[in-house]
Every structure is written in structure tokens, then in C-alpha cells.
Amino acid sequence: MKITFIGSGYVGLVSGTLLSFLGADVTCCDNNEEKIQALQDGKLPIYEPGLEGYIKEAVIAGRLRFKTGMTGDADVVFIAVGTPPLELSGEADLSYVYDATLQAAQSYSPDTLIVIKSTVPPGTCLALQSMLHKNGFEHSVASNPEFLREGSAIEDFLNPDRIVIGFSNEEAANILSKVYKSLVDKGFAMLRTDPTTSELIKYASNSFLATKIGFINEMANLCEKVGADIDSLSTGMGLDSRIGSAFLKAGPGFGGSCFPKDLLALSHIARTYDQPCHILDAVIFSNQNRCAHMVSKISEAIGDLRGKTICILGITFKAETDDVRSSPAVDIVQLLLSKGAKVSVYDPEGAENGAREIPAAEFSEGAYASAESSEAIVILTEWDEFKRLDFKRMHGILAKPNIFDFRNILDRDALESLGFNYYRIGG
Ligand code: UGA
């Protein structure tokens, strides 16, 4: 089966590579020449554990290639371009999806199925289909949202909880069933539905997961007031199989290129249909206030931040990625700087992207260098290496022994016995 991906960002690159691993002949296209050149030279534009090996293997086997132009033939063209939020409304900007779909129709035969992998509002596939027909093209447009997470993208793609396909005709369903045959044969679920429902499943799933996090973060605030412990609370709730333990870890707020953007977009969609989702709006509001709450926890404990040096461990929006898009850590650093603090950051993978976002912060090569003469360590990303730091050594390096563990990854008793003032989330 011949597959082309238009858009070789996170979703396009991972999905394209892994479909080639599953046996398809894949071409990943992108109009960013620099990115394609880098990929052709064997360099990855993103950090994703394990991906490099899969790309190398597929390229050597001749099942994967990278191109700037859309040429050749294909059974399926996946559109995996960005849908960034428009500044004022939060509405998804669909211009890249429209351009790519029209270009695909112009470049490939009418038998080629066009599949939208980008996250798009309900009704987009049908609107694209009629846009093509108005322009004289006969291609079918189907929906197949992606559910992989950064940092565990390979595992998520190869062991999906479900594959969702939305289509308007059986021929489209048959082609998509062939694309995913090897996964369905292994027993992974495939939900077949209409395109509009398929599109909404993606937004609703991300919004529901973000709601779980927003809820547990507010419970963490309450735990601090009533003297309860958020980690035990999460465990106690998660053991109820109707609730489930996933996405119940309290932290400095959810970030990344998906949750914040998709919540805003779904909220906008709901208002457009005069059917506001009050729960979504509350989750957005709650998460937007989270960073200020984290900073006030620091200043309540150590006083006026002016002139104080704070060591930040972790700038990415979560561990196992170099992505700092909508990272709560970036917002927290910016807030600390605006309050007059000096900030020294260490992140194992995110330093380059982080430094671009926050030029006023200093980035160090290692955690100990970053902690030198700081008045507090603030942990904002749950990187494993932070759990293994030598805190006895840290105690000697810091100007004041304060640790704010906003991912609740360290052992309170161990740190307190070393003489640290240890602060965490939720009691
Ligand atoms: C998310 C979804 O989980 C994927 O299913 C989806 O495909 C993807 O968006 C997308 O739409 O492309 P991702 O943004 O990679 O994936 O990251 P998550 O692992 O979902 O984490 C999002 C944010 O929530 C992070 O800031 C993370 O630290 C935070 N989080 C997550 C918590 O604070 N607590 C949790 O229990 C889980």
C-alpha cells in the first residue's frame, strides 16, 4: 500500500514512520525545506525516544522517504498539518488543512483517498469534501484522528486503545481498514463511524483528559487547605474502575501543543452552535490560573522574589520530550522573572527550545550547575534523572535549602532528614 503524509511534524513523522514499519510504502512530505533536508540527512527535528531507529530502518529498507513536493502516486494521502489557534477566538485555523487538501486533490488521482489526521472541528471533512467537489475533484475525504502522546508515541501508535475512522462511503472504509489491518488483526479495536463524530471524538477525548487533570489539580489545592494528601487521594479515586487512575496526577497545570489548544477550540465550537460547554470553560480558567498559584506558593514560603536566584529543573511540558509549547514551566519562569527573580534553568532535552522562548533566563548544562547559589529548587517536569540527583550535594551547593517539588516526584522524609524545607503539591 502506498501512503503519503502531507505534514512531517510530530503526528505525520511518527505515524508515517510506523505505518512504514507495519509494511506500507510511505512518503513524508513537508513544505519546510530545511526540515526535509535534515530528515534526508538522518537528523530528527524532534526528540522522541526510539523514533530514530525506526526511521533509519525504514529508510534503509526503502519503505520510507522524505520530500518537499507532492509527486508520485498514492492509495492514501494523510493530511497531518497544524491547526493552530487563532489569536483572539481560540478557533482552529484550518487554512493549512484546506490548502493541503486542495493540493493533494490536484496532485493525486481521484482514486486516492484523502484522510484528515490533523485535529479539526466537527464538520470539517464534509466541508472539505464539498470544497473539492466545487473545484471539480472527485476524491473522498475521510477522518482518522491520532491519539498518540509525545514521549510515548511509538508505544501509543503500535498499541492503540482504539483506531477511529470516520467515512462517508464503504470504499473509504475498506482502504482505511487495509491501512490498519495488521493492528486490527492483533486485536486492537477499530471504531467505524461518520466523519463528524470521528472529528468530535478527538476533541472530546483530549478535553475529557484535560478535565481530569484540572479536577485533580483543584483537589490538590483543597488538600492543602484541609490537610489531606493528593497522591493518596488520586490513588483512592483511581482504584475505582469507573474513574481509572490515568491522568489523575496533580502538577503545575497541563500544557503541550494539544490540550490547551483543543480545549479553546472545542469551547469556541460549542459557543458557535449556541451550546456552551461550561465545564470546558471552567477547566480552561482553572488551568490558566495554575501558574500564578505555583508562583504564589514559592513567594509565600521564601518571601519577596526580587533579586533571588531560583533554580528551575525542567522546562518542557512533560518528561521525555524537548517540546516547550504551552509549557506551564515557561509561564512560571516568565512570572518569576516579572517578579524580579533571577532564573537558572536545567532541562535534559528542552534547553534549546526553552532558551528561544525565554531569553531572559539562564540555561545551565546540568542540575548542579543550575542550583549553584540558588535560594530554591523548583521541579516543573518529571524527568527521571531529577529523582536520582544527589541531594546531599545539592544541599551544599544551594544558598538556601528550599525545594518546591511541583510534580511530587521526591521523597519528603528523605529530603527533610537532609535538612531541606520541602514543599510539594496537595499536602
Ligand atoms: C495529548 C493526548 O494525551 C494524546 O492522546 C493526543 O493524541 C495528543 O494530546 C494530541 O492531541 O496530539 P500530549 O499532549 O503528548 O498528548 O501529552 P499528555 O501526556 O496528554 O500530557 C498533556 C499535559 O498534561 C502535560 O503537560 C502533562 O504534564 C499533563 N498531565 C498529564 C498532568 O498534569 N497529569 C496527568 O495525570 C497527566
mmCIF file of N, CA, C and O in Angstrom, residues 206-280:
data_model
loop_
_atom_site.group_PDB
_atom_site.id
_atom_site.type_symbol
_atom_site.label_atom_id
_atom_site.label_comp_id
_atom_site.label_asym_id
_atom_site.label_seq_id
_atom_site.Cartn_x
_atom_site.Cartn_y
_atom_site.Cartn_z
ATOM 1 N N ASN A 206 -9.502 14.569 24.242
ATOM 2 C CA ASN A 206 -8.490 15.460 24.830
ATOM 3 C C ASN A 206 -9.108 16.342 25.916
ATOM 4 O O ASN A 206 -8.504 16.566 26.968
ATOM 5 N N SER A 207 -10.318 16.822 25.666
ATOM 6 C CA SER A 207 -10.953 17.715 26.642
ATOM 7 C C SER A 207 -11.300 16.963 27.922
ATOM 8 O O SER A 207 -11.164 17.499 29.022
ATOM 9 N N PHE A 208 -11.723 15.722 27.788
ATOM 10 C CA PHE A 208 -12.067 14.940 28.981
ATOM 11 C C PHE A 208 -10.814 14.649 29.816
ATOM 12 O O PHE A 208 -10.824 14.775 31.045
ATOM 13 N N LEU A 209 -9.725 14.283 29.129
ATOM 14 C CA LEU A 209 -8.473 14.014 29.860
ATOM 15 C C LEU A 209 -7.990 15.281 30.569
ATOM 16 O O LEU A 209 -7.564 15.241 31.728
ATOM 17 N N ALA A 210 -8.081 16.413 29.870
ATOM 18 C CA ALA A 210 -7.667 17.684 30.488
ATOM 19 C C ALA A 210 -8.576 18.020 31.675
ATOM 20 O O ALA A 210 -8.119 18.581 32.674
ATOM 21 N N THR A 211 -9.844 17.644 31.573
ATOM 22 C CA THR A 211 -10.782 17.905 32.675
ATOM 23 C C THR A 211 -10.391 17.087 33.907
ATOM 24 O O THR A 211 -10.456 17.572 35.047
ATOM 25 N N LYS A 212 -9.962 15.836 33.675
ATOM 26 C CA LYS A 212 -9.500 15.009 34.808
ATOM 27 C C LYS A 212 -8.332 15.704 35.507
ATOM 28 O O LYS A 212 -8.280 15.781 36.731
ATOM 29 N N ILE A 213 -7.389 16.227 34.702
ATOM 30 C CA ILE A 213 -6.213 16.879 35.298
ATOM 31 C C ILE A 213 -6.635 18.157 36.015
ATOM 32 O O ILE A 213 -6.207 18.420 37.147
ATOM 33 N N GLY A 214 -7.497 18.944 35.368
ATOM 34 C CA GLY A 214 -7.971 20.178 36.006
ATOM 35 C C GLY A 214 -8.654 19.873 37.330
ATOM 36 O O GLY A 214 -8.441 20.563 38.339
ATOM 37 N N PHE A 215 -9.426 18.805 37.345
ATOM 38 C CA PHE A 215 -10.150 18.420 38.562
ATOM 39 C C PHE A 215 -9.170 18.039 39.673
ATOM 40 O O PHE A 215 -9.268 18.522 40.805
ATOM 41 N N ILE A 216 -8.202 17.210 39.319
ATOM 42 C CA ILE A 216 -7.286 16.733 40.367
ATOM 43 C C ILE A 216 -6.404 17.888 40.867
ATOM 44 O O ILE A 216 -6.051 17.937 42.049
ATOM 45 N N ASN A 217 -6.075 18.835 39.978
ATOM 46 C CA ASN A 217 -5.291 19.987 40.431
ATOM 47 C C ASN A 217 -6.088 20.827 41.426
ATOM 48 O O ASN A 217 -5.539 21.340 42.411
ATOM 49 N N GLU A 218 -7.385 20.960 41.210
ATOM 50 C CA GLU A 218 -8.191 21.716 42.174
ATOM 51 C C GLU A 218 -8.339 20.933 43.479
ATOM 52 O O GLU A 218 -8.354 21.515 44.569
ATOM 53 N N MET A 219 -8.426 19.614 43.372
ATOM 54 C CA MET A 219 -8.461 18.792 44.600
ATOM 55 C C MET A 219 -7.143 18.954 45.377
ATOM 56 O O MET A 219 -7.130 18.932 46.610
ATOM 57 N N ALA A 220 -6.045 19.122 44.635
ATOM 58 C CA ALA A 220 -4.747 19.331 45.307
ATOM 59 C C ALA A 220 -4.785 20.620 46.119
ATOM 60 O O ALA A 220 -4.305 20.668 47.266
ATOM 61 N N ASN A 221 -5.378 21.670 45.549
ATOM 62 C CA ASN A 221 -5.494 22.934 46.294
ATOM 63 C C ASN A 221 -6.296 22.704 47.570
ATOM 64 O O ASN A 221 -5.950 23.205 48.637
ATOM 65 N N LEU A 222 -7.372 21.928 47.426
ATOM 66 C CA LEU A 222 -8.238 21.676 48.590
ATOM 67 C C LEU A 222 -7.500 20.838 49.637
ATOM 68 O O LEU A 222 -7.615 21.092 50.839
ATOM 69 N N CYS A 223 -6.725 19.855 49.154
ATOM 70 C CA CYS A 223 -5.934 19.021 50.086
ATOM 71 C C CYS A 223 -5.046 19.912 50.952
ATOM 72 O O CYS A 223 -4.900 19.685 52.155
ATOM 73 N N GLU A 224 -4.434 20.920 50.310
ATOM 74 C CA GLU A 224 -3.528 21.804 51.064
ATOM 75 C C GLU A 224 -4.288 22.531 52.173
ATOM 76 O O GLU A 224 -3.756 22.759 53.258
ATOM 77 N N LYS A 225 -5.533 22.864 51.913
ATOM 78 C CA LYS A 225 -6.312 23.606 52.913
ATOM 79 C C LYS A 225 -6.807 22.704 54.044
ATOM 80 O O LYS A 225 -6.809 23.089 55.206
ATOM 81 N N VAL A 226 -7.262 21.473 53.682
ATOM 82 C CA VAL A 226 -7.883 20.624 54.721
ATOM 83 C C VAL A 226 -6.887 19.674 55.387
ATOM 84 O O VAL A 226 -7.234 18.940 56.298
ATOM 85 N N GLY A 227 -5.633 19.674 54.879
ATOM 86 C CA GLY A 227 -4.625 18.792 55.479
ATOM 87 C C GLY A 227 -4.713 17.364 54.973
ATOM 88 O O GLY A 227 -4.439 16.418 55.713
ATOM 89 N N ALA A 228 -5.118 17.174 53.705
ATOM 90 C CA ALA A 228 -5.140 15.823 53.110
ATOM 91 C C ALA A 228 -3.978 15.687 52.128
ATOM 92 O O ALA A 228 -3.267 16.657 51.856
ATOM 93 N N ASP A 229 -3.806 14.477 51.593
ATOM 94 C CA ASP A 229 -2.665 14.217 50.704
ATOM 95 C C ASP A 229 -3.159 13.861 49.303
ATOM 96 O O ASP A 229 -3.894 12.884 49.123
ATOM 97 N N ILE A 230 -2.753 14.644 48.312
ATOM 98 C CA ILE A 230 -3.286 14.492 46.954
ATOM 99 C C ILE A 230 -2.899 13.151 46.323
ATOM 100 O O ILE A 230 -3.688 12.563 45.578
ATOM 101 N N ASP A 231 -1.692 12.651 46.599
ATOM 102 C CA ASP A 231 -1.296 11.406 45.940
ATOM 103 C C ASP A 231 -2.136 10.230 46.432
ATOM 104 O O ASP A 231 -2.571 9.386 45.646
ATOM 105 N N SER A 232 -2.400 10.200 47.748
ATOM 106 C CA SER A 232 -3.280 9.144 48.266
ATOM 107 C C SER A 232 -4.699 9.341 47.748
ATOM 108 O O SER A 232 -5.390 8.373 47.435
ATOM 109 N N LEU A 233 -5.108 10.593 47.648
ATOM 110 C CA LEU A 233 -6.460 10.869 47.137
ATOM 111 C C LEU A 233 -6.599 10.345 45.708
ATOM 112 O O LEU A 233 -7.568 9.652 45.376
ATOM 113 N N SER A 234 -5.590 10.631 44.850
ATOM 114 C CA SER A 234 -5.623 10.145 43.460
ATOM 115 C C SER A 234 -5.672 8.628 43.419
ATOM 116 O O SER A 234 -6.428 8.044 42.649
ATOM 117 N N THR A 235 -4.835 8.011 44.247
ATOM 118 C CA THR A 235 -4.811 6.544 44.257
ATOM 119 C C THR A 235 -6.179 6.025 44.678
ATOM 120 O O THR A 235 -6.740 5.122 44.044
ATOM 121 N N GLY A 236 -6.735 6.624 45.730
ATOM 122 C CA GLY A 236 -8.033 6.177 46.232
ATOM 123 C C GLY A 236 -9.134 6.348 45.204
ATOM 124 O O GLY A 236 -10.008 5.491 45.066
ATOM 125 N N MET A 237 -9.085 7.443 44.452
ATOM 126 C CA MET A 237 -10.098 7.645 43.405
ATOM 127 C C MET A 237 -9.847 6.705 42.227
ATOM 128 O O MET A 237 -10.765 6.099 41.684
ATOM 129 N N GLY A 238 -8.585 6.600 41.833
ATOM 130 C CA GLY A 238 -8.229 5.840 40.626
ATOM 131 C C GLY A 238 -8.508 4.360 40.748
ATOM 132 O O GLY A 238 -8.702 3.667 39.744
ATOM 133 N N LEU A 239 -8.537 3.848 41.988
ATOM 134 C CA LEU A 239 -8.810 2.419 42.168
ATOM 135 C C LEU A 239 -10.258 2.071 41.830
ATOM 136 O O LEU A 239 -10.594 0.901 41.641
ATOM 137 N N ASP A 240 -11.103 3.066 41.778
ATOM 138 C CA ASP A 240 -12.478 2.850 41.318
ATOM 139 C C ASP A 240 -12.409 2.693 39.800
ATOM 140 O O ASP A 240 -12.036 3.635 39.089
ATOM 141 N N SER A 241 -12.767 1.484 39.320
ATOM 142 C CA SER A 241 -12.553 1.230 37.881
ATOM 143 C C SER A 241 -13.415 2.152 37.021
ATOM 144 O O SER A 241 -13.123 2.358 35.848
ATOM 145 N N ARG A 242 -14.469 2.735 37.599
ATOM 146 C CA ARG A 242 -15.264 3.665 36.791
ATOM 147 C C ARG A 242 -14.512 4.979 36.591
ATOM 148 O O ARG A 242 -14.760 5.708 35.643
ATOM 149 N N ILE A 243 -13.584 5.286 37.497
ATOM 150 C CA ILE A 243 -12.810 6.537 37.376
ATOM 151 C C ILE A 243 -11.499 6.270 36.643
ATOM 152 O O ILE A 243 -11.175 6.929 35.669
ATOM 153 N N GLY A 244 -10.745 5.270 37.105
ATOM 154 C CA GLY A 244 -9.459 4.935 36.466
ATOM 155 C C GLY A 244 -8.350 5.850 36.963
ATOM 156 O O GLY A 244 -8.586 7.014 37.286
ATOM 157 N N SER A 245 -7.138 5.321 37.030
ATOM 158 C CA SER A 245 -6.041 6.078 37.637
ATOM 159 C C SER A 245 -5.321 7.010 36.658
ATOM 160 O O SER A 245 -4.585 7.903 37.070
ATOM 161 N N ALA A 246 -5.530 6.825 35.351
ATOM 162 C CA ALA A 246 -4.768 7.623 34.374
ATOM 163 C C ALA A 246 -5.188 9.089 34.412
ATOM 164 O O ALA A 246 -6.353 9.420 34.644
ATOM 165 N N PHE A 247 -4.211 9.955 34.210
ATOM 166 C CA PHE A 247 -4.453 11.406 34.127
ATOM 167 C C PHE A 247 -5.063 11.976 35.401
ATOM 168 O O PHE A 247 -5.874 12.887 35.372
ATOM 169 N N LEU A 248 -4.640 11.402 36.518
ATOM 170 C CA LEU A 248 -5.069 11.927 37.817
ATOM 171 C C LEU A 248 -3.862 12.363 38.620
ATOM 172 O O LEU A 248 -3.885 12.332 39.851
ATOM 173 N N LYS A 249 -2.790 12.742 37.954
ATOM 174 C CA LYS A 249 -1.586 13.171 38.673
ATOM 175 C C LYS A 249 -1.596 14.705 38.730
ATOM 176 O O LYS A 249 -1.568 15.375 37.693
ATOM 177 N N ALA A 250 -1.629 15.222 39.941
ATOM 178 C CA ALA A 250 -1.627 16.684 40.091
ATOM 179 C C ALA A 250 -0.264 17.241 39.699
ATOM 180 O O ALA A 250 0.763 16.565 39.827
ATOM 181 N N GLY A 251 -0.247 18.456 39.199
ATOM 182 C CA GLY A 251 1.013 19.058 38.762
ATOM 183 C C GLY A 251 0.866 20.559 38.591
ATOM 184 O O GLY A 251 -0.097 21.156 39.095
ATOM 185 N N PRO A 252 1.800 21.149 37.839
ATOM 186 C CA PRO A 252 1.767 22.612 37.680
ATOM 187 C C PRO A 252 0.783 23.077 36.607
ATOM 188 O O PRO A 252 0.813 24.225 36.193
ATOM 189 N N GLY A 253 -0.071 22.178 36.121
ATOM 190 C CA GLY A 253 -1.037 22.527 35.067
ATOM 191 C C GLY A 253 -0.713 21.749 33.804
ATOM 192 O O GLY A 253 0.425 21.337 33.599
ATOM 193 N N PHE A 254 -1.730 21.521 32.966
ATOM 194 C CA PHE A 254 -1.449 20.792 31.720
ATOM 195 C C PHE A 254 -0.998 21.767 30.637
ATOM 196 O O PHE A 254 -1.409 22.932 30.617
ATOM 197 N N GLY A 255 -0.105 21.271 29.776
ATOM 198 C CA GLY A 255 0.408 22.106 28.695
ATOM 199 C C GLY A 255 0.557 21.279 27.435
ATOM 200 O O GLY A 255 -0.128 20.271 27.256
ATOM 201 N N GLY A 256 1.478 21.718 26.562
ATOM 202 C CA GLY A 256 1.713 20.995 25.320
ATOM 203 C C GLY A 256 0.954 21.628 24.170
ATOM 204 O O GLY A 256 0.192 22.585 24.343
ATOM 205 N N SER A 257 1.165 21.052 23.001
ATOM 206 C CA SER A 257 0.596 21.664 21.794
ATOM 207 C C SER A 257 -0.847 21.228 21.571
ATOM 208 O O SER A 257 -1.466 21.656 20.606
ATOM 209 N N CYS A 258 -1.391 20.365 22.454
ATOM 210 C CA CYS A 258 -2.737 19.829 22.172
ATOM 211 C C CYS A 258 -3.804 20.250 23.173
ATOM 212 O O CYS A 258 -4.787 20.874 22.793
ATOM 213 N N PHE A 259 -3.645 19.892 24.444
ATOM 214 C CA PHE A 259 -4.741 20.127 25.403
ATOM 215 C C PHE A 259 -5.187 21.592 25.449
ATOM 216 O O PHE A 259 -6.370 21.878 25.255
ATOM 217 N N PRO A 260 -4.262 22.550 25.714
ATOM 218 C CA PRO A 260 -4.733 23.934 25.821
ATOM 219 C C PRO A 260 -5.423 24.404 24.534
ATOM 220 O O PRO A 260 -6.484 25.023 24.563
ATOM 221 N N LYS A 261 -4.818 24.054 23.383
ATOM 222 C CA LYS A 261 -5.357 24.475 22.084
ATOM 223 C C LYS A 261 -6.715 23.810 21.807
ATOM 224 O O LYS A 261 -7.667 24.467 21.380
ATOM 225 N N ASP A 262 -6.800 22.507 22.082
ATOM 226 C CA ASP A 262 -8.033 21.790 21.741
ATOM 227 C C ASP A 262 -9.196 22.192 22.641
ATOM 228 O O ASP A 262 -10.347 22.228 22.209
ATOM 229 N N LEU A 263 -8.902 22.497 23.896
ATOM 230 C CA LEU A 263 -9.970 22.958 24.795
ATOM 231 C C LEU A 263 -10.538 24.288 24.317
ATOM 232 O O LEU A 263 -11.754 24.474 24.272
ATOM 233 N N LEU A 264 -9.627 25.199 23.951
ATOM 234 C CA LEU A 264 -10.089 26.506 23.461
ATOM 235 C C LEU A 264 -10.921 26.329 22.189
ATOM 236 O O LEU A 264 -11.974 26.947 22.025
ATOM 237 N N ALA A 265 -10.439 25.450 21.309
ATOM 238 C CA ALA A 265 -11.149 25.245 20.036
ATOM 239 C C ALA A 265 -12.525 24.636 20.289
ATOM 240 O O ALA A 265 -13.526 25.089 19.717
ATOM 241 N N LEU A 266 -12.607 23.634 21.171
ATOM 242 C CA LEU A 266 -13.903 22.991 21.414
ATOM 243 C C LEU A 266 -14.864 23.968 22.090
ATOM 244 O O LEU A 266 -16.056 23.996 21.784
ATOM 245 N N SER A 267 -14.331 24.775 22.993
ATOM 246 C CA SER A 267 -15.164 25.769 23.650
ATOM 247 C C SER A 267 -15.713 26.743 22.605
ATOM 248 O O SER A 267 -16.889 27.117 22.630
ATOM 249 N N HIS A 268 -14.865 27.125 21.653
ATOM 250 C CA HIS A 268 -15.303 28.038 20.587
ATOM 251 C C HIS A 268 -16.369 27.374 19.716
ATOM 252 O O HIS A 268 -17.391 27.976 19.388
ATOM 253 N N ILE A 269 -16.129 26.098 19.384
ATOM 254 C CA ILE A 269 -17.104 25.365 18.552
ATOM 255 C C ILE A 269 -18.463 25.344 19.270
ATOM 256 O O ILE A 269 -19.511 25.625 18.690
ATOM 257 N N ALA A 270 -18.422 25.028 20.568
ATOM 258 C CA ALA A 270 -19.666 24.905 21.340
ATOM 259 C C ALA A 270 -20.438 26.228 21.328
ATOM 260 O O ALA A 270 -21.656 26.255 21.132
ATOM 261 N N ARG A 271 -19.706 27.330 21.496
ATOM 262 C CA ARG A 271 -20.377 28.639 21.512
ATOM 263 C C ARG A 271 -20.937 28.979 20.132
ATOM 264 O O ARG A 271 -22.008 29.553 20.001
ATOM 265 N N THR A 272 -20.212 28.565 19.082
ATOM 266 C CA THR A 272 -20.689 28.815 17.721
ATOM 267 C C THR A 272 -22.057 28.173 17.494
ATOM 268 O O THR A 272 -22.894 28.689 16.781
ATOM 269 N N TYR A 273 -22.231 26.993 18.119
ATOM 270 C CA TYR A 273 -23.507 26.286 17.952
ATOM 271 C C TYR A 273 -24.507 26.679 19.046
ATOM 272 O O TYR A 273 -25.494 25.996 19.257
ATOM 273 N N ASP A 274 -24.188 27.754 19.768
ATOM 274 C CA ASP A 274 -25.051 28.243 20.840
ATOM 275 C C ASP A 274 -25.311 27.150 21.890
ATOM 276 O O ASP A 274 -26.406 27.013 22.412
ATOM 277 N N GLN A 275 -24.265 26.351 22.133
ATOM 278 C CA GLN A 275 -24.379 25.246 23.088
ATOM 279 C C GLN A 275 -23.128 25.257 23.979
ATOM 280 O O GLN A 275 -22.320 24.334 23.956
ATOM 281 N N PRO A 276 -22.948 26.356 24.752
ATOM 282 C CA PRO A 276 -21.693 26.477 25.502
ATOM 283 C C PRO A 276 -21.421 25.279 26.419
ATOM 284 O O PRO A 276 -22.354 24.703 26.971
ATOM 285 N N CYS A 277 -20.149 24.895 26.526
ATOM 286 C CA CYS A 277 -19.750 23.806 27.436
ATOM 287 C C CYS A 277 -19.144 24.462 28.667
ATOM 288 O O CYS A 277 -17.950 24.794 28.674
ATOM 289 N N HIS A 278 -19.940 24.645 29.693
ATOM 290 C CA HIS A 278 -19.480 25.381 30.873
ATOM 291 C C HIS A 278 -18.342 24.651 31.579
ATOM 292 O O HIS A 278 -17.460 25.270 32.159
ATOM 293 N N ILE A 279 -18.373 23.329 31.526
ATOM 294 C CA ILE A 279 -17.305 22.559 32.193
ATOM 295 C C ILE A 279 -15.959 22.875 31.531
ATOM 296 O O ILE A 279 -14.960 23.131 32.201
ATOM 297 N N LEU A 280 -15.948 22.876 30.194
ATOM 298 C CA LEU A 280 -14.695 23.178 29.472
ATOM 299 C C LEU A 280 -14.176 24.560 29.844
ATOM 300 O O LEU A 280 -12.978 24.751 30.078
#
